[in-house]
């Protein structure tokens, strides 16, 4: 994908910031009542795009240039964003869900933009430069949130590795917020119980 299309893709990706930001102002169940139908709709569009030539041609006409090659026969990033947002908001309290989804929106975008432009050194399946951008932008996010610092930093390290390695080829819009949320709960429990 050309870099200019990567920038367009990530600017659209950043629009998902509306989801975690809305958690500051609205009840999580109200948000889920909006997100769940949107998730189903996006997945239905993806299904039709994959299985219908007419829908595929229409999609490719307008969005083909910002769609990754591997997404041609699978769900797009948008479907994963909506699905993972539903999962994270359903399973975790807001103080964990909000940073998880902010990192998915902002840090994943920073990793891609910096990595594609300046990446020279390989780090697992990504660039070291992109991974550093991911880590540092995630740190900046948690500084402004009501969250325990040490478990959050340790969780950022975990999800930076998850994003770089792409475990089991799981889409990072799903693996990144989930890995942060789960890691935070584990590290917070370890610290609370005085195990480190």
CSV table of N, CA, C and O in Angstrom, one decimal, residues 106-195:
chain,number,residue,atom,x,y,z
A,106,UNK,N,-4.9,5.1,18.8
A,106,UNK,CA,-3.7,6.0,18.6
A,106,UNK,C,-2.4,5.3,18.4
A,106,UNK,O,-1.7,5.6,17.5
A,107,UNK,N,-2.1,4.4,19.3
A,107,UNK,CA,-0.7,3.8,19.3
A,107,UNK,C,-0.5,2.9,18.1
A,107,UNK,O,0.5,2.9,17.5
A,108,UNK,N,-1.6,2.2,17.7
A,108,UNK,CA,-1.5,1.4,16.5
A,108,UNK,C,-1.3,2.2,15.3
A,108,UNK,O,-0.5,1.9,14.4
A,109,UNK,N,-2.0,3.4,15.2
A,109,UNK,CA,-1.8,4.3,14.1
A,109,UNK,C,-0.4,4.9,14.1
A,109,UNK,O,0.2,5.0,13.0
A,110,UNK,N,0.1,5.3,15.3
A,110,UNK,CA,1.5,5.8,15.3
A,110,UNK,C,2.5,4.8,14.9
A,110,UNK,O,3.5,5.1,14.2
A,111,UNK,N,2.3,3.5,15.3
A,111,UNK,CA,3.3,2.5,14.9
A,111,UNK,C,3.3,2.3,13.4
A,111,UNK,O,4.4,2.2,12.8
A,112,UNK,N,2.2,2.3,12.8
A,112,UNK,CA,2.1,2.2,11.4
A,112,UNK,C,2.7,3.4,10.6
A,112,UNK,O,3.5,3.2,9.7
A,113,UNK,N,2.3,4.6,11.0
A,113,UNK,CA,2.8,5.8,10.3
A,113,UNK,C,4.3,5.9,10.5
A,113,UNK,O,5.0,6.2,9.5
A,114,UNK,N,4.8,5.8,11.7
A,114,UNK,CA,6.2,5.9,11.9
A,114,UNK,C,7.0,4.7,11.3
A,114,UNK,O,8.0,4.9,10.7
A,115,UNK,N,6.5,3.6,11.5
A,115,UNK,CA,7.2,2.4,11.0
A,115,UNK,C,7.3,2.3,9.5
A,115,UNK,O,8.3,2.0,9.0
A,116,UNK,N,6.2,2.7,8.8
A,116,UNK,CA,6.2,2.7,7.4
A,116,UNK,C,7.1,3.8,6.8
A,116,UNK,O,7.8,3.6,5.8
A,117,UNK,N,7.2,4.9,7.5
A,117,UNK,CA,8.0,6.0,7.0
A,117,UNK,C,9.5,5.9,7.4
A,117,UNK,O,10.4,6.2,6.6
A,118,UNK,N,9.8,5.5,8.6
A,118,UNK,CA,11.1,5.5,9.1
A,118,UNK,C,11.7,4.2,9.5
A,118,UNK,O,12.9,4.1,9.9
A,119,UNK,N,10.9,3.1,9.4
A,119,UNK,CA,11.3,1.8,9.8
A,119,UNK,C,12.5,1.3,9.0
A,119,UNK,O,12.4,1.2,7.8
A,120,UNK,N,13.6,0.9,9.7
A,120,UNK,CA,14.8,0.4,9.1
A,120,UNK,C,15.2,-1.0,9.8
A,120,UNK,O,15.8,-1.8,9.2
A,121,UNK,N,14.9,-1.1,11.1
A,121,UNK,CA,15.3,-2.2,11.8
A,121,UNK,C,14.1,-3.1,12.1
A,121,UNK,O,13.1,-2.7,12.6
A,122,UNK,N,14.2,-4.4,11.7
A,122,UNK,CA,13.1,-5.4,12.0
A,122,UNK,C,13.0,-5.7,13.4
A,122,UNK,O,14.0,-5.9,14.1
A,123,UNK,N,11.8,-5.8,13.9
A,123,UNK,CA,11.5,-6.2,15.3
A,123,UNK,C,10.3,-7.1,15.2
A,123,UNK,O,9.2,-6.7,15.0
A,124,UNK,N,10.6,-8.4,15.3
A,124,UNK,CA,9.6,-9.5,15.0
A,124,UNK,C,9.0,-9.2,13.6
A,124,UNK,O,9.8,-9.2,12.7
A,125,UNK,N,7.7,-9.0,13.5
A,125,UNK,CA,7.1,-8.9,12.2
A,125,UNK,C,6.9,-7.4,11.8
A,125,UNK,O,6.3,-7.1,10.8
A,126,UNK,N,7.3,-6.5,12.7
A,126,UNK,CA,7.2,-5.1,12.4
A,126,UNK,C,8.6,-4.4,12.5
A,126,UNK,O,9.6,-5.0,12.5
A,127,UNK,N,8.6,-3.1,12.5
A,127,UNK,CA,9.8,-2.3,12.6
A,127,UNK,C,10.0,-1.9,14.1
A,127,UNK,O,9.1,-1.6,14.8
A,128,UNK,N,11.3,-1.8,14.5
A,128,UNK,CA,11.6,-1.4,15.8
A,128,UNK,C,11.2,0.1,16.0
A,128,UNK,O,10.6,0.4,17.1
A,129,UNK,N,11.3,0.9,15.0
A,129,UNK,CA,10.9,2.3,15.1
A,129,UNK,C,9.4,2.4,15.3
A,129,UNK,O,8.9,3.2,16.1
A,130,UNK,N,8.6,1.6,14.6
A,130,UNK,CA,7.2,1.6,14.8
A,130,UNK,C,6.8,1.1,16.2
A,130,UNK,O,5.9,1.7,16.8
A,131,UNK,N,7.5,0.1,16.6
A,131,UNK,CA,7.2,-0.4,18.0
A,131,UNK,C,7.5,0.6,19.1
A,131,UNK,O,6.8,0.7,20.1
A,132,UNK,N,8.6,1.4,18.9
A,132,UNK,CA,9.0,2.4,19.8
A,132,UNK,C,7.9,3.5,19.8
A,132,UNK,O,7.5,4.0,20.9
A,133,UNK,N,7.4,3.9,18.6
A,133,UNK,CA,6.3,4.9,18.5
A,133,UNK,C,5.1,4.3,19.2
A,133,UNK,O,4.4,5.1,19.9
A,134,UNK,N,4.8,3.1,19.1
A,134,UNK,CA,3.6,2.4,19.8
A,134,UNK,C,3.8,2.6,21.3
A,134,UNK,O,2.9,3.0,22.0
A,135,UNK,N,5.0,2.2,21.8
A,135,UNK,CA,5.2,2.2,23.2
A,135,UNK,C,5.1,3.6,23.8
A,135,UNK,O,4.4,3.8,24.8
A,136,UNK,N,5.8,4.5,23.2
A,136,UNK,CA,5.9,5.9,23.7
A,136,UNK,C,4.5,6.6,23.7
A,136,UNK,O,4.1,7.3,24.6
A,137,UNK,N,3.8,6.4,22.6
A,137,UNK,CA,2.5,7.0,22.5
A,137,UNK,C,1.5,6.4,23.5
A,137,UNK,O,0.7,7.1,24.1
A,138,UNK,N,1.7,5.1,23.8
A,138,UNK,CA,0.9,4.5,24.8
A,138,UNK,C,1.2,5.0,26.2
A,138,UNK,O,0.3,5.2,27.0
A,139,UNK,N,2.5,5.3,26.5
A,139,UNK,CA,2.8,5.9,27.8
A,139,UNK,C,2.2,7.2,27.9
A,139,UNK,O,1.7,7.6,29.0
A,140,UNK,N,2.2,8.0,26.9
A,140,UNK,CA,1.6,9.4,26.9
A,140,UNK,C,0.1,9.3,27.2
A,140,UNK,O,-0.5,10.1,27.9
A,141,UNK,N,-0.5,8.2,26.7
A,141,UNK,CA,-2.0,8.1,26.9
A,141,UNK,C,-2.3,7.8,28.4
A,141,UNK,O,-3.1,8.5,29.0
A,142,UNK,N,-1.6,6.9,29.0
A,142,UNK,CA,-1.9,6.5,30.3
A,142,UNK,C,-1.5,7.6,31.4
A,142,UNK,O,-2.1,7.6,32.4
A,143,UNK,N,-0.6,8.5,31.0
A,143,UNK,CA,-0.2,9.5,31.9
A,143,UNK,C,-1.4,10.4,32.3
A,143,UNK,O,-1.6,10.9,33.4
A,144,UNK,N,-2.4,10.6,31.3
A,144,UNK,CA,-3.5,11.5,31.5
A,144,UNK,C,-4.7,10.7,32.0
A,144,UNK,O,-5.8,11.3,32.0
A,145,UNK,N,-4.6,9.5,32.3
A,145,UNK,CA,-5.8,8.7,32.8
A,145,UNK,C,-5.7,8.3,34.2
A,145,UNK,O,-4.6,8.2,34.8
A,146,UNK,N,-6.8,7.9,34.8
A,146,UNK,CA,-6.9,7.5,36.2
A,146,UNK,C,-6.6,6.0,36.2
A,146,UNK,O,-7.5,5.2,36.2
A,147,UNK,N,-5.3,5.6,36.2
A,147,UNK,CA,-4.9,4.2,36.1
A,147,UNK,C,-3.6,4.1,36.8
A,147,UNK,O,-2.8,5.0,36.9
A,148,UNK,N,-3.4,2.9,37.4
A,148,UNK,CA,-2.2,2.7,38.2
A,148,UNK,C,-1.0,2.6,37.2
A,148,UNK,O,-1.0,1.8,36.3
A,149,UNK,N,0.1,3.3,37.5
A,149,UNK,CA,1.1,3.5,36.5
A,149,UNK,C,1.9,2.3,36.3
A,149,UNK,O,2.1,1.9,35.1
A,150,UNK,N,2.4,1.6,37.3
A,150,UNK,CA,3.3,0.4,37.1
A,150,UNK,C,2.6,-0.7,36.3
A,150,UNK,O,3.1,-1.2,35.3
A,151,UNK,N,1.3,-1.1,36.7
A,151,UNK,CA,0.7,-2.2,35.9
A,151,UNK,C,0.4,-1.7,34.5
A,151,UNK,O,0.4,-2.5,33.6
A,152,UNK,N,0.1,-0.4,34.3
A,152,UNK,CA,-0.2,0.1,33.0
A,152,UNK,C,1.1,0.0,32.1
A,152,UNK,O,1.0,-0.4,30.9
A,153,UNK,N,2.2,0.4,32.6
A,153,UNK,CA,3.5,0.4,31.8
A,153,UNK,C,3.8,-1.0,31.5
A,153,UNK,O,4.2,-1.3,30.4
A,154,UNK,N,3.7,-1.9,32.5
A,154,UNK,CA,4.0,-3.3,32.2
A,154,UNK,C,3.0,-3.9,31.1
A,154,UNK,O,3.5,-4.7,30.2
A,155,UNK,N,1.8,-3.5,31.2
A,155,UNK,CA,0.8,-3.9,30.2
A,155,UNK,C,1.1,-3.4,28.8
A,155,UNK,O,0.9,-4.0,27.8
A,156,UNK,N,1.6,-2.1,28.8
A,156,UNK,CA,2.0,-1.5,27.5
A,156,UNK,C,3.1,-2.3,26.9
A,156,UNK,O,3.1,-2.5,25.7
A,157,UNK,N,4.1,-2.7,27.7
A,157,UNK,CA,5.2,-3.5,27.2
A,157,UNK,C,4.6,-4.8,26.6
A,157,UNK,O,5.0,-5.2,25.5
A,158,UNK,N,3.7,-5.5,27.2
A,158,UNK,CA,3.1,-6.7,26.7
A,158,UNK,C,2.4,-6.4,25.4
A,158,UNK,O,2.6,-7.2,24.4
A,159,UNK,N,1.5,-5.4,25.3
A,159,UNK,CA,0.8,-5.2,24.1
A,159,UNK,C,1.7,-4.7,23.0
A,159,UNK,O,1.4,-4.9,21.8
A,160,UNK,N,2.8,-4.0,23.3
A,160,UNK,CA,3.8,-3.6,22.3
A,160,UNK,C,4.3,-4.9,21.6
A,160,UNK,O,4.5,-5.0,20.4
A,161,UNK,N,4.7,-5.9,22.4
A,161,UNK,CA,5.2,-7.2,21.9
A,161,UNK,C,4.1,-7.9,21.1
A,161,UNK,O,4.4,-8.5,20.1
A,162,UNK,N,2.9,-7.9,21.6
A,162,UNK,CA,1.8,-8.5,20.9
A,162,UNK,C,1.6,-7.9,19.5
A,162,UNK,O,1.4,-8.6,18.5
A,163,UNK,N,1.6,-6.6,19.5
A,163,UNK,CA,1.4,-5.8,18.2
A,163,UNK,C,2.6,-6.1,17.2
A,163,UNK,O,2.3,-6.3,16.0
A,164,UNK,N,3.8,-6.2,17.7
A,164,UNK,CA,4.9,-6.4,16.9
A,164,UNK,C,5.0,-7.9,16.4
A,164,UNK,O,5.3,-8.1,15.2
A,165,UNK,N,4.6,-8.8,17.2
A,165,UNK,CA,4.8,-10.2,16.8
A,165,UNK,C,3.6,-10.7,16.0
A,165,UNK,O,3.8,-11.7,15.3
A,166,UNK,N,2.4,-10.2,16.2
A,166,UNK,CA,1.2,-10.6,15.6
A,166,UNK,C,1.0,-12.1,15.9
A,166,UNK,O,0.9,-13.0,14.9
A,167,UNK,N,0.8,-12.5,17.1
A,167,UNK,CA,0.6,-13.9,17.5
A,167,UNK,C,-0.6,-14.5,16.8
A,167,UNK,O,-1.7,-13.9,16.7
A,168,UNK,N,-0.3,-15.6,16.2
A,168,UNK,CA,-1.4,-16.4,15.5
A,168,UNK,C,-2.0,-15.6,14.4
A,168,UNK,O,-3.2,-16.0,14.0
A,169,UNK,N,-1.4,-14.6,13.9
A,169,UNK,CA,-2.0,-13.7,12.9
A,169,UNK,C,-3.3,-13.1,13.2
A,169,UNK,O,-4.1,-12.9,12.4
A,170,UNK,N,-3.5,-12.9,14.5
A,170,UNK,CA,-4.8,-12.3,15.0
A,170,UNK,C,-4.6,-10.8,14.7
A,170,UNK,O,-3.6,-10.2,14.9
A,171,UNK,N,-5.7,-10.2,14.2
A,171,UNK,CA,-5.7,-8.8,13.8
A,171,UNK,C,-5.4,-7.9,15.0
A,171,UNK,O,-5.9,-8.2,16.1
A,172,UNK,N,-4.5,-7.0,14.9
A,172,UNK,CA,-4.0,-6.2,16.1
A,172,UNK,C,-5.1,-5.3,16.6
A,172,UNK,O,-5.0,-4.8,17.8
A,173,UNK,N,-6.2,-5.0,15.8
A,173,UNK,CA,-7.3,-4.3,16.4
A,173,UNK,C,-8.0,-5.1,17.4
A,173,UNK,O,-8.8,-4.5,18.2
A,174,UNK,N,-7.8,-6.3,17.5
A,174,UNK,CA,-8.4,-7.2,18.4
A,174,UNK,C,-7.4,-7.6,19.5
A,174,UNK,O,-7.7,-7.5,20.7
A,175,UNK,N,-6.2,-8.0,19.1
A,175,UNK,CA,-5.2,-8.5,20.1
A,175,UNK,C,-4.6,-7.4,20.9
A,175,UNK,O,-4.3,-7.6,22.1
A,176,UNK,N,-4.4,-6.2,20.4
A,176,UNK,CA,-3.8,-5.1,21.2
A,176,UNK,C,-4.7,-4.7,22.4
A,176,UNK,O,-4.2,-4.7,23.5
A,177,UNK,N,-6.0,-4.3,22.2
A,177,UNK,CA,-6.7,-3.9,23.4
A,177,UNK,C,-7.0,-5.0,24.4
A,177,UNK,O,-7.0,-4.8,25.6
A,178,UNK,N,-7.2,-6.2,23.8
A,178,UNK,CA,-7.4,-7.3,24.7
A,178,UNK,C,-6.2,-7.7,25.5
A,178,UNK,O,-6.3,-8.0,26.7
A,179,UNK,N,-5.0,-7.6,24.9
A,179,UNK,CA,-3.8,-8.0,25.6
A,179,UNK,C,-3.5,-6.9,26.7
A,179,UNK,O,-3.0,-7.2,27.8
A,180,UNK,N,-3.7,-5.6,26.4
A,180,UNK,CA,-3.5,-4.6,27.4
A,180,UNK,C,-4.5,-4.8,28.6
A,180,UNK,O,-4.0,-4.8,29.8
A,181,UNK,N,-5.7,-5.1,28.3
A,181,UNK,CA,-6.7,-5.2,29.4
A,181,UNK,C,-6.4,-6.4,30.3
A,181,UNK,O,-6.5,-6.3,31.5
A,182,UNK,N,-6.1,-7.6,29.7
A,182,UNK,CA,-5.8,-8.8,30.4
A,182,UNK,C,-4.5,-8.6,31.2
A,182,UNK,O,-4.5,-9.0,32.4
A,183,UNK,N,-3.5,-8.0,30.6
A,183,UNK,CA,-2.2,-7.9,31.3
A,183,UNK,C,-2.4,-6.9,32.5
A,183,UNK,O,-1.8,-7.1,33.5
A,184,UNK,N,-3.2,-5.8,32.3
A,184,UNK,CA,-3.3,-4.9,33.4
A,184,UNK,C,-4.0,-5.6,34.6
A,184,UNK,O,-3.5,-5.4,35.7
A,185,UNK,N,-5.0,-6.4,34.4
A,185,UNK,CA,-5.7,-7.1,35.5
A,185,UNK,C,-4.7,-8.0,36.2
A,185,UNK,O,-4.6,-8.0,37.4
A,186,UNK,N,-3.8,-8.7,35.4
A,186,UNK,CA,-2.9,-9.6,36.0
A,186,UNK,C,-1.8,-8.9,36.8
A,186,UNK,O,-1.5,-9.2,38.0
A,187,UNK,N,-1.2,-7.8,36.2
A,187,UNK,CA,-0.2,-7.1,36.9
A,187,UNK,C,-0.7,-6.3,38.1
A,187,UNK,O,-0.1,-6.2,39.1
A,188,UNK,N,-1.9,-5.8,38.0
A,188,UNK,CA,-2.5,-5.1,39.2
A,188,UNK,C,-2.8,-6.1,40.3
A,188,UNK,O,-2.5,-5.8,41.5
A,189,UNK,N,-3.2,-7.3,40.0
A,189,UNK,CA,-3.4,-8.3,41.0
A,189,UNK,C,-2.1,-8.7,41.7
A,189,UNK,O,-2.0,-8.9,42.9
A,190,UNK,N,-1.1,-8.9,40.9
A,190,UNK,CA,0.2,-9.2,41.4
A,190,UNK,C,0.7,-8.2,42.4
A,190,UNK,O,1.2,-8.5,43.5
A,191,UNK,N,0.6,-6.9,42.0
A,191,UNK,CA,1.1,-5.8,42.9
A,191,UNK,C,0.2,-5.7,44.1
A,191,UNK,O,0.7,-5.6,45.2
A,192,UNK,N,-1.1,-5.8,44.0
A,192,UNK,CA,-2.0,-5.8,45.1
A,192,UNK,C,-1.7,-6.9,46.1
A,192,UNK,O,-1.8,-6.6,47.3
A,193,UNK,N,-1.4,-8.0,45.6
A,193,UNK,CA,-1.1,-9.2,46.5
A,193,UNK,C,0.3,-9.2,47.0
A,193,UNK,O,0.8,-10.1,47.7
A,194,UNK,N,1.1,-8.2,46.6
A,194,UNK,CA,2.5,-8.1,47.1
A,194,UNK,C,3.4,-9.1,46.6
A,194,UNK,O,4.4,-9.5,47.2
A,195,UNK,N,3.1,-9.6,45.4
A,195,UNK,CA,4.0,-10.7,44.8
A,195,UNK,C,5.2,-10.2,44.2
A,195,UNK,O,6.2,-10.9,43.9
